[in-house]
JSON list of C-alpha atoms in Angstrom, two decimals:
[
{"chain": "E", "resi": 1, "resn": "MET", "atom": "CA", "xyz": [0.78, -11.74, -5.46]},
{"chain": "E", "resi": 2, "resn": "VAL", "atom": "CA", "xyz": [4.35, -10.42, -5.64]},
{"chain": "E", "resi": 3, "resn": "ARG", "atom": "CA", "xyz": [4.71, -8.01, -8.57]},
{"chain": "E", "resi": 4, "resn": "VAL", "atom": "CA", "xyz": [7.73, -8.86, -10.72]},
{"chain": "E", "resi": 5, "resn": "ASP", "atom": "CA", "xyz": [9.49, -6.88, -13.46]},
{"chain": "E", "resi": 6, "resn": "ASP", "atom": "CA", "xyz": [12.11, -8.98, -15.23]},
{"chain": "E", "resi": 7, "resn": "SER", "atom": "CA", "xyz": [12.27, -6.88, -18.39]},
{"chain": "E", "resi": 8, "resn": "GLY", "atom": "CA", "xyz": [15.68, -5.38, -17.57]},
{"chain": "E", "resi": 9, "resn": "ASP", "atom": "CA", "xyz": [19.06, -6.67, -16.50]},
{"chain": "E", "resi": 10, "resn": "VAL", "atom": "CA", "xyz": [17.89, -6.98, -12.90]},
{"chain": "E", "resi": 11, "resn": "THR", "atom": "CA", "xyz": [14.66, -8.64, -11.77]},
{"chain": "E", "resi": 12, "resn": "LYS", "atom": "CA", "xyz": [12.71, -6.28, -9.51]},
{"chain": "E", "resi": 13, "resn": "CYS", "atom": "CA", "xyz": [9.94, -7.30, -7.15]},
{"chain": "E", "resi": 14, "resn": "TRP", "atom": "CA", "xyz": [7.41, -5.41, -5.04]},
{"chain": "E", "resi": 15, "resn": "LEU", "atom": "CA", "xyz": [5.61, -6.83, -2.03]},
{"chain": "E", "resi": 16, "resn": "ASP", "atom": "CA", "xyz": [2.42, -5.35, -0.67]},
{"chain": "E", "resi": 17, "resn": "GLN", "atom": "CA", "xyz": [1.93, -4.88, 3.08]},
{"chain": "E", "resi": 18, "resn": "GLU", "atom": "CA", "xyz": [0.28, -8.29, 3.57]},
{"chain": "E", "resi": 19, "resn": "GLU", "atom": "CA", "xyz": [3.07, -10.06, 1.69]},
{"chain": "E", "resi": 20, "resn": "LEU", "atom": "CA", "xyz": [5.64, -8.22, 3.79]},
{"chain": "E", "resi": 21, "resn": "ALA", "atom": "CA", "xyz": [3.87, -9.31, 6.97]},
{"chain": "E", "resi": 22, "resn": "ARG", "atom": "CA", "xyz": [3.90, -12.91, 5.73]},
{"chain": "E", "resi": 23, "resn": "LEU", "atom": "CA", "xyz": [7.64, -12.66, 5.05]},
{"chain": "E", "resi": 24, "resn": "GLU", "atom": "CA", "xyz": [8.25, -11.24, 8.54]},
{"chain": "E", "resi": 25, "resn": "ARG", "atom": "CA", "xyz": [6.33, -14.13, 10.13]},
{"chain": "E", "resi": 26, "resn": "GLU", "atom": "CA", "xyz": [8.15, -16.73, 8.03]},
{"chain": "E", "resi": 27, "resn": "ALA", "atom": "CA", "xyz": [11.56, -15.29, 8.90]},
{"chain": "E", "resi": 28, "resn": "GLY", "atom": "CA", "xyz": [10.55, -15.09, 12.57]},
{"chain": "E", "resi": 29, "resn": "ARG", "atom": "CA", "xyz": [9.81, -18.82, 12.69]},
{"chain": "E", "resi": 30, "resn": "ASP", "atom": "CA", "xyz": [13.55, -19.50, 12.81]},
{"chain": "E", "resi": 31, "resn": "ASP", "atom": "CA", "xyz": [14.57, -16.59, 15.02]},
{"chain": "E", "resi": 32, "resn": "TRP", "atom": "CA", "xyz": [13.14, -13.28, 16.12]},
{"chain": "E", "resi": 33, "resn": "MET", "atom": "CA", "xyz": [16.34, -11.55, 14.99]},
{"chain": "E", "resi": 34, "resn": "ARG", "atom": "CA", "xyz": [15.52, -12.52, 11.42]},
{"chain": "E", "resi": 35, "resn": "GLU", "atom": "CA", "xyz": [12.09, -10.95, 11.71]},
{"chain": "E", "resi": 36, "resn": "VAL", "atom": "CA", "xyz": [13.68, -7.76, 13.06]},
{"chain": "E", "resi": 37, "resn": "ALA", "atom": "CA", "xyz": [16.06, -7.67, 10.08]},
{"chain": "E", "resi": 38, "resn": "ILE", "atom": "CA", "xyz": [13.11, -8.02, 7.67]},
{"chain": "E", "resi": 39, "resn": "GLN", "atom": "CA", "xyz": [11.25, -5.22, 9.48]},
{"chain": "E", "resi": 40, "resn": "LEU", "atom": "CA", "xyz": [14.26, -2.90, 9.27]},
{"chain": "E", "resi": 41, "resn": "MET", "atom": "CA", "xyz": [14.43, -3.40, 5.50]},
{"chain": "E", "resi": 42, "resn": "GLY", "atom": "CA", "xyz": [10.72, -3.66, 4.66]},
{"chain": "E", "resi": 43, "resn": "ARG", "atom": "CA", "xyz": [9.22, -1.24, 7.21]},
{"chain": "E", "resi": 44, "resn": "CYS", "atom": "CA", "xyz": [12.09, 1.24, 7.68]},
{"chain": "E", "resi": 45, "resn": "GLY", "atom": "CA", "xyz": [13.77, 1.11, 4.25]},
{"chain": "E", "resi": 46, "resn": "LEU", "atom": "CA", "xyz": [17.24, -0.03, 5.27]},
{"chain": "E", "resi": 47, "resn": "ARG", "atom": "CA", "xyz": [19.65, -1.61, 2.79]},
{"chain": "E", "resi": 48, "resn": "ALA", "atom": "CA", "xyz": [20.92, -5.05, 3.82]},
{"chain": "E", "resi": 49, "resn": "HIS", "atom": "CA", "xyz": [24.36, -3.66, 4.69]},
{"chain": "E", "resi": 50, "resn": "GLU", "atom": "CA", "xyz": [22.76, -1.06, 6.99]},
{"chain": "E", "resi": 51, "resn": "VAL", "atom": "CA", "xyz": [20.89, -3.61, 9.12]},
{"chain": "E", "resi": 52, "resn": "PRO", "atom": "CA", "xyz": [23.82, -4.60, 11.40]},
{"chain": "E", "resi": 53, "resn": "TYR", "atom": "CA", "xyz": [24.52, -1.02, 12.56]},
{"chain": "E", "resi": 54, "resn": "PRO", "atom": "CA", "xyz": [21.61, 0.31, 14.67]},
{"chain": "E", "resi": 55, "resn": "ALA", "atom": "CA", "xyz": [21.28, -0.33, 18.39]},
{"chain": "E", "resi": 56, "resn": "ASP", "atom": "CA", "xyz": [19.02, 1.11, 21.08]},
{"chain": "E", "resi": 57, "resn": "LYS", "atom": "CA", "xyz": [21.45, 4.01, 21.58]},
{"chain": "E", "resi": 58, "resn": "HIS", "atom": "CA", "xyz": [20.65, 5.11, 18.00]},
{"chain": "E", "resi": 59, "resn": "LEU", "atom": "CA", "xyz": [16.85, 5.13, 18.50]},
{"chain": "E", "resi": 60, "resn": "ARG", "atom": "CA", "xyz": [15.13, 8.28, 19.74]},
{"chain": "E", "resi": 61, "resn": "TRP", "atom": "CA", "xyz": [11.68, 9.76, 20.00]},
{"chain": "E", "resi": 62, "resn": "SER", "atom": "CA", "xyz": [11.51, 13.11, 18.22]},
{"chain": "E", "resi": 63, "resn": "GLU", "atom": "CA", "xyz": [9.31, 15.47, 20.24]},
{"chain": "E", "resi": 64, "resn": "GLU", "atom": "CA", "xyz": [9.33, 17.92, 17.35]},
{"chain": "E", "resi": 65, "resn": "GLY", "atom": "CA", "xyz": [8.30, 15.34, 14.76]},
{"chain": "E", "resi": 66, "resn": "GLU", "atom": "CA", "xyz": [6.36, 13.11, 17.14]},
{"chain": "E", "resi": 67, "resn": "CYS", "atom": "CA", "xyz": [7.94, 10.05, 15.55]},
{"chain": "E", "resi": 68, "resn": "TRP", "atom": "CA", "xyz": [10.67, 7.48, 16.07]},
{"chain": "E", "resi": 69, "resn": "LEU", "atom": "CA", "xyz": [13.98, 8.18, 14.33]},
{"chain": "E", "resi": 70, "resn": "PHE", "atom": "CA", "xyz": [17.16, 6.14, 14.42]},
{"chain": "E", "resi": 71, "resn": "GLU", "atom": "CA", "xyz": [20.68, 6.69, 13.23]},
{"chain": "E", "resi": 72, "resn": "VAL", "atom": "CA", "xyz": [21.86, 4.62, 10.29]},
{"chain": "E", "resi": 73, "resn": "ARG", "atom": "CA", "xyz": [25.32, 4.44, 8.75]},
{"chain": "E", "resi": 74, "resn": "GLY", "atom": "CA", "xyz": [24.37, 4.05, 5.13]},
{"chain": "E", "resi": 75, "resn": "LYS", "atom": "CA", "xyz": [25.43, 4.31, 1.56]},
{"chain": "E", "resi": 76, "resn": "ASN", "atom": "CA", "xyz": [26.58, 7.68, 0.28]},
{"chain": "E", "resi": 77, "resn": "THR", "atom": "CA", "xyz": [24.78, 7.93, -3.06]},
{"chain": "E", "resi": 78, "resn": "GLU", "atom": "CA", "xyz": [27.16, 10.76, -4.03]},
{"chain": "E", "resi": 79, "resn": "GLY", "atom": "CA", "xyz": [30.12, 8.41, -3.57]},
{"chain": "E", "resi": 80, "resn": "GLY", "atom": "CA", "xyz": [32.72, 8.32, -0.83]},
{"chain": "E", "resi": 81, "resn": "ALA", "atom": "CA", "xyz": [32.55, 7.15, 2.77]},
{"chain": "E", "resi": 82, "resn": "ARG", "atom": "CA", "xyz": [29.37, 5.91, 4.39]},
{"chain": "E", "resi": 83, "resn": "LYS", "atom": "CA", "xyz": [27.03, 8.63, 5.54]},
{"chain": "E", "resi": 84, "resn": "LEU", "atom": "CA", "xyz": [24.98, 8.95, 8.73]},
{"chain": "E", "resi": 85, "resn": "ARG", "atom": "CA", "xyz": [21.28, 9.72, 8.47]},
{"chain": "E", "resi": 86, "resn": "ASP", "atom": "CA", "xyz": [18.18, 9.57, 10.60]},
{"chain": "E", "resi": 87, "resn": "ALA", "atom": "CA", "xyz": [15.80, 6.90, 9.34]},
{"chain": "E", "resi": 88, "resn": "TRP", "atom": "CA", "xyz": [12.12, 6.82, 10.33]},
{"chain": "E", "resi": 89, "resn": "MET", "atom": "CA", "xyz": [10.62, 3.90, 12.23]},
{"chain": "E", "resi": 90, "resn": "PRO", "atom": "CA", "xyz": [6.89, 3.08, 12.44]},
{"chain": "E", "resi": 91, "resn": "ASP", "atom": "CA", "xyz": [5.48, 2.87, 15.97]},
{"chain": "E", "resi": 92, "resn": "ARG", "atom": "CA", "xyz": [4.73, -0.85, 15.56]},
{"chain": "E", "resi": 93, "resn": "VAL", "atom": "CA", "xyz": [8.36, -1.63, 14.71]},
{"chain": "E", "resi": 94, "resn": "ALA", "atom": "CA", "xyz": [9.57, 0.47, 17.67]},
{"chain": "E", "resi": 95, "resn": "GLU", "atom": "CA", "xyz": [7.23, -1.51, 19.96]},
{"chain": "E", "resi": 96, "resn": "ASP", "atom": "CA", "xyz": [8.51, -4.83, 18.56]},
{"chain": "E", "resi": 97, "resn": "LEU", "atom": "CA", "xyz": [12.11, -3.72, 19.01]},
{"chain": "E", "resi": 98, "resn": "ASN", "atom": "CA", "xyz": [11.44, -2.69, 22.60]},
{"chain": "E", "resi": 99, "resn": "LYS", "atom": "CA", "xyz": [10.08, -6.17, 23.37]},
{"chain": "E", "resi": 100, "resn": "TYR", "atom": "CA", "xyz": [12.91, -7.81, 21.42]},
{"chain": "E", "resi": 101, "resn": "THR", "atom": "CA", "xyz": [15.71, -5.93, 23.21]},
{"chain": "E", "resi": 102, "resn": "ARG", "atom": "CA", "xyz": [14.13, -6.60, 26.62]},
{"chain": "E", "resi": 103, "resn": "GLU", "atom": "CA", "xyz": [13.71, -10.31, 25.87]},
{"chain": "E", "resi": 104, "resn": "ARG", "atom": "CA", "xyz": [17.29, -10.59, 24.59]},
{"chain": "E", "resi": 105, "resn": "ASP", "atom": "CA", "xyz": [18.58, -8.37, 27.42]},
{"chain": "E", "resi": 106, "resn": "LEU", "atom": "CA", "xyz": [20.54, -6.27, 24.92]},
{"chain": "E", "resi": 107, "resn": "SER", "atom": "CA", "xyz": [22.53, -3.32, 26.20]},
{"chain": "E", "resi": 108, "resn": "ARG", "atom": "CA", "xyz": [21.99, 0.09, 24.60]},
{"chain": "E", "resi": 109, "resn": "ASP", "atom": "CA", "xyz": [25.23, -0.39, 22.64]},
{"chain": "E", "resi": 110, "resn": "GLU", "atom": "CA", "xyz": [24.53, -3.87, 21.26]},
{"chain": "E", "resi": 111, "resn": "PRO", "atom": "CA", "xyz": [23.28, -3.88, 17.65]},
{"chain": "E", "resi": 112, "resn": "TRP", "atom": "CA", "xyz": [19.81, -5.30, 17.15]},
{"chain": "E", "resi": 113, "resn": "VAL", "atom": "CA", "xyz": [21.07, -7.55, 14.34]},
{"chain": "E", "resi": 114, "resn": "PRO", "atom": "CA", "xyz": [24.79, -8.25, 14.82]},
{"chain": "E", "resi": 115, "resn": "ARG", "atom": "CA", "xyz": [25.18, -10.31, 11.66]},
{"chain": "E", "resi": 116, "resn": "SER", "atom": "CA", "xyz": [26.96, -9.87, 8.34]},
{"chain": "E", "resi": 117, "resn": "THR", "atom": "CA", "xyz": [25.32, -8.50, 5.21]},
{"chain": "E", "resi": 118, "resn": "PRO", "atom": "CA", "xyz": [25.50, -11.91, 3.44]},
{"chain": "E", "resi": 119, "resn": "THR", "atom": "CA", "xyz": [23.75, -13.49, 6.43]},
{"chain": "E", "resi": 120, "resn": "VAL", "atom": "CA", "xyz": [20.94, -10.91, 6.32]},
{"chain": "E", "resi": 121, "resn": "ARG", "atom": "CA", "xyz": [20.51, -11.52, 2.59]},
{"chain": "E", "resi": 122, "resn": "ARG", "atom": "CA", "xyz": [20.49, -15.29, 3.12]},
{"chain": "E", "resi": 123, "resn": "TRP", "atom": "CA", "xyz": [17.71, -14.93, 5.71]},
{"chain": "E", "resi": 124, "resn": "VAL", "atom": "CA", "xyz": [15.56, -13.20, 3.09]},
{"chain": "E", "resi": 125, "resn": "ASP", "atom": "CA", "xyz": [16.35, -15.93, 0.56]},
{"chain": "E", "resi": 126, "resn": "ASN", "atom": "CA", "xyz": [15.50, -18.68, 3.06]},
{"chain": "E", "resi": 127, "resn": "ALA", "atom": "CA", "xyz": [12.18, -17.11, 4.03]},
{"chain": "E", "resi": 128, "resn": "THR", "atom": "CA", "xyz": [11.11, -16.37, 0.44]},
{"chain": "E", "resi": 129, "resn": "ASP", "atom": "CA", "xyz": [12.05, -19.89, -0.65]},
{"chain": "E", "resi": 130, "resn": "ALA", "atom": "CA", "xyz": [9.92, -21.32, 2.17]},
{"chain": "E", "resi": 131, "resn": "ILE", "atom": "CA", "xyz": [6.93, -19.17, 1.16]},
{"chain": "E", "resi": 132, "resn": "ALA", "atom": "CA", "xyz": [7.38, -20.13, -2.50]},
{"chain": "E", "resi": 133, "resn": "GLU", "atom": "CA", "xyz": [7.28, -23.78, -1.46]},
{"chain": "E", "resi": 134, "resn": "GLN", "atom": "CA", "xyz": [4.23, -23.33, 0.80]},
{"chain": "E", "resi": 135, "resn": "LEU", "atom": "CA", "xyz": [2.21, -21.41, -1.80]},
{"chain": "E", "resi": 136, "resn": "GLY", "atom": "CA", "xyz": [3.55, -23.04, -4.94]},
{"chain": "E", "resi": 137, "resn": "GLU", "atom": "CA", "xyz": [4.31, -19.54, -6.26]},
{"chain": "E", "resi": 138, "resn": "ALA", "atom": "CA", "xyz": [7.74, -19.31, -7.91]},
{"chain": "E", "resi": 139, "resn": "ARG", "atom": "CA", "xyz": [7.57, -15.50, -7.94]},
{"chain": "E", "resi": 140, "resn": "TRP", "atom": "CA", "xyz": [8.58, -15.48, -4.29]},
{"chain": "E", "resi": 141, "resn": "ARG", "atom": "CA", "xyz": [11.98, -16.99, -5.20]},
{"chain": "E", "resi": 142, "resn": "ALA", "atom": "CA", "xyz": [12.82, -13.82, -7.14]},
{"chain": "E", "resi": 143, "resn": "VAL", "atom": "CA", "xyz": [12.46, -11.57, -4.06]},
{"chain": "E", "resi": 144, "resn": "THR", "atom": "CA", "xyz": [15.75, -10.20, -2.68]},
{"chain": "E", "resi": 145, "resn": "SER", "atom": "CA", "xyz": [16.69, -8.09, 0.32]},
{"chain": "E", "resi": 146, "resn": "HIS", "atom": "CA", "xyz": [16.81, -5.00, -1.89]},
{"chain": "E", "resi": 147, "resn": "ASP", "atom": "CA", "xyz": [13.24, -5.66, -2.99]},
{"chain": "E", "resi": 148, "resn": "LEU", "atom": "CA", "xyz": [12.18, -5.02, 0.61]},
{"chain": "E", "resi": 149, "resn": "ARG", "atom": "CA", "xyz": [13.64, -1.51, 0.39]},
{"chain": "E", "resi": 150, "resn": "ARG", "atom": "CA", "xyz": [12.11, -1.12, -3.07]},
{"chain": "E", "resi": 151, "resn": "SER", "atom": "CA", "xyz": [8.70, -2.19, -1.71]},
{"chain": "E", "resi": 152, "resn": "TRP", "atom": "CA", "xyz": [9.04, 0.22, 1.24]},
{"chain": "E", "resi": 153, "resn": "ALA", "atom": "CA", "xyz": [9.92, 3.17, -1.00]},
{"chain": "E", "resi": 154, "resn": "THR", "atom": "CA", "xyz": [7.22, 2.43, -3.55]},
{"chain": "E", "resi": 155, "resn": "HIS", "atom": "CA", "xyz": [4.61, 1.91, -0.84]},
{"chain": "E", "resi": 156, "resn": "TYR", "atom": "CA", "xyz": [5.24, 5.31, 0.74]},
{"chain": "E", "resi": 157, "resn": "LEU", "atom": "CA", "xyz": [5.95, 7.25, -2.47]},
{"chain": "E", "resi": 158, "resn": "VAL", "atom": "CA", "xyz": [3.19, 5.81, -4.67]},
{"chain": "E", "resi": 159, "resn": "GLU", "atom": "CA", "xyz": [0.60, 4.16, -2.45]},
{"chain": "E", "resi": 160, "resn": "GLU", "atom": "CA", "xyz": [0.77, 6.59, 0.49]},
{"chain": "E", "resi": 161, "resn": "GLY", "atom": "CA", "xyz": [1.75, 9.67, -1.54]},
{"chain": "E", "resi": 162, "resn": "LYS", "atom": "CA", "xyz": [4.53, 10.79, 0.81]},
{"chain": "E", "resi": 163, "resn": "ASP", "atom": "CA", "xyz": [6.65, 13.62, -0.51]},
{"chain": "E", "resi": 164, "resn": "VAL", "atom": "CA", "xyz": [9.88, 12.80, -2.31]},
{"chain": "E", "resi": 165, "resn": "ARG", "atom": "CA", "xyz": [12.14, 15.11, -0.25]},
{"chain": "E", "resi": 166, "resn": "THR", "atom": "CA", "xyz": [11.13, 13.48, 3.02]},
{"chain": "E", "resi": 167, "resn": "MET", "atom": "CA", "xyz": [11.61, 10.01, 1.54]},
{"chain": "E", "resi": 168, "resn": "MET", "atom": "CA", "xyz": [15.04, 11.03, 0.23]},
{"chain": "E", "resi": 169, "resn": "SER", "atom": "CA", "xyz": [16.00, 12.17, 3.72]},
{"chain": "E", "resi": 170, "resn": "VAL", "atom": "CA", "xyz": [14.86, 9.08, 5.66]},
{"chain": "E", "resi": 171, "resn": "GLY", "atom": "CA", "xyz": [15.92, 6.66, 2.90]},
{"chain": "E", "resi": 172, "resn": "GLY", "atom": "CA", "xyz": [19.37, 8.08, 2.29]},
{"chain": "E", "resi": 173, "resn": "TRP", "atom": "CA", "xyz": [19.08, 9.23, -1.33]},
{"chain": "E", "resi": 174, "resn": "SER", "atom": "CA", "xyz": [21.11, 12.32, -2.21]},
{"chain": "E", "resi": 175, "resn": "ASP", "atom": "CA", "xyz": [19.29, 13.39, -5.35]},
{"chain": "E", "resi": 176, "resn": "TYR", "atom": "CA", "xyz": [16.13, 12.81, -7.32]},
{"chain": "E", "resi": 177, "resn": "SER", "atom": "CA", "xyz": [17.81, 10.58, -9.91]},
{"chain": "E", "resi": 178, "resn": "ALA", "atom": "CA", "xyz": [18.70, 8.13, -7.12]},
{"chain": "E", "resi": 179, "resn": "ILE", "atom": "CA", "xyz": [15.10, 7.81, -5.90]},
{"chain": "E", "resi": 180, "resn": "GLU", "atom": "CA", "xyz": [13.36, 8.07, -9.29]},
{"chain": "E", "resi": 181, "resn": "PRO", "atom": "CA", "xyz": [13.56, 4.30, -10.03]},
{"chain": "E", "resi": 182, "resn": "TYR", "atom": "CA", "xyz": [11.35, 3.68, -6.97]},
{"chain": "E", "resi": 183, "resn": "LEU", "atom": "CA", "xyz": [8.49, 5.70, -8.45]},
{"chain": "E", "resi": 184, "resn": "LYS", "atom": "CA", "xyz": [6.72, 2.76, -10.10]},
{"chain": "E", "resi": 185, "resn": "GLU", "atom": "CA", "xyz": [3.16, 2.59, -11.28]},
{"chain": "E", "resi": 186, "resn": "ALA", "atom": "CA", "xyz": [0.39, 2.65, -8.74]},
{"chain": "E", "resi": 187, "resn": "THR", "atom": "CA", "xyz": [-1.57, -0.46, -7.85]},
{"chain": "E", "resi": 188, "resn": "GLU", "atom": "CA", "xyz": [-5.14, -0.74, -9.08]},
{"chain": "E", "resi": 189, "resn": "ALA", "atom": "CA", "xyz": [-6.35, -0.04, -5.54]},
{"chain": "E", "resi": 190, "resn": "ARG", "atom": "CA", "xyz": [-4.39, 3.25, -5.45]},
{"chain": "E", "resi": 191, "resn": "ILE", "atom": "CA", "xyz": [-5.62, 4.24, -8.93]},
{"chain": "E", "resi": 192, "resn": "GLY", "atom": "CA", "xyz": [-9.22, 3.70, -7.82]},
{"chain": "E", "resi": 193, "resn": "GLU", "atom": "CA", "xyz": [-8.66, 5.63, -4.59]},
{"chain": "E", "resi": 194, "resn": "VAL", "atom": "CA", "xyz": [-7.08, 8.64, -6.31]},
{"chain": "E", "resi": 195, "resn": "MET", "atom": "CA", "xyz": [-9.13, 8.68, -9.51]},
{"chain": "E", "resi": 196, "resn": "GLY", "atom": "CA", "xyz": [-12.43, 7.36, -8.18]},
{"chain": "E", "resi": 197, "resn": "ASN", "atom": "CA", "xyz": [-15.61, 9.37, -7.74]}
]
């Protein structure tokens, strides 16, 4: 079930990988583009305002890293103009995007999700509302587009144990204080895995 922390000024939610997959499917019922937007936030760590930027021309296979990287024009956490970075993309998302761009006959220059930030956020709201209705679980209504990035960061930092410097690089954080809020407590499964016999 979606983990919720409403103890502060802002309600924060974390989705596990199964919940994220459910959200992707629900968003994809209306349009594949919506599913792609959810994947970019929940599987690649993009902020909602970063989703409309990338296109096929920004995606590349890194021979050195043996991974997919793509250019993102994102937030500059030090202030000032937007900053370019290379974000990481899981193989499964790259495969989905390849199918998506072929089906849509997108040119290399056409963004994968040419929609406004408010539209991307509304898609998340619509999909989470639908899931809340289906499951009768109000917690889903608290999930926002930023919670997808939060879930991505926490999954890789806490559950997968990826190093902070790499996450800062692919997620677009300039210093430790910017990424520190994403270092939440481990799930019970992770505690058992790390601390178990």
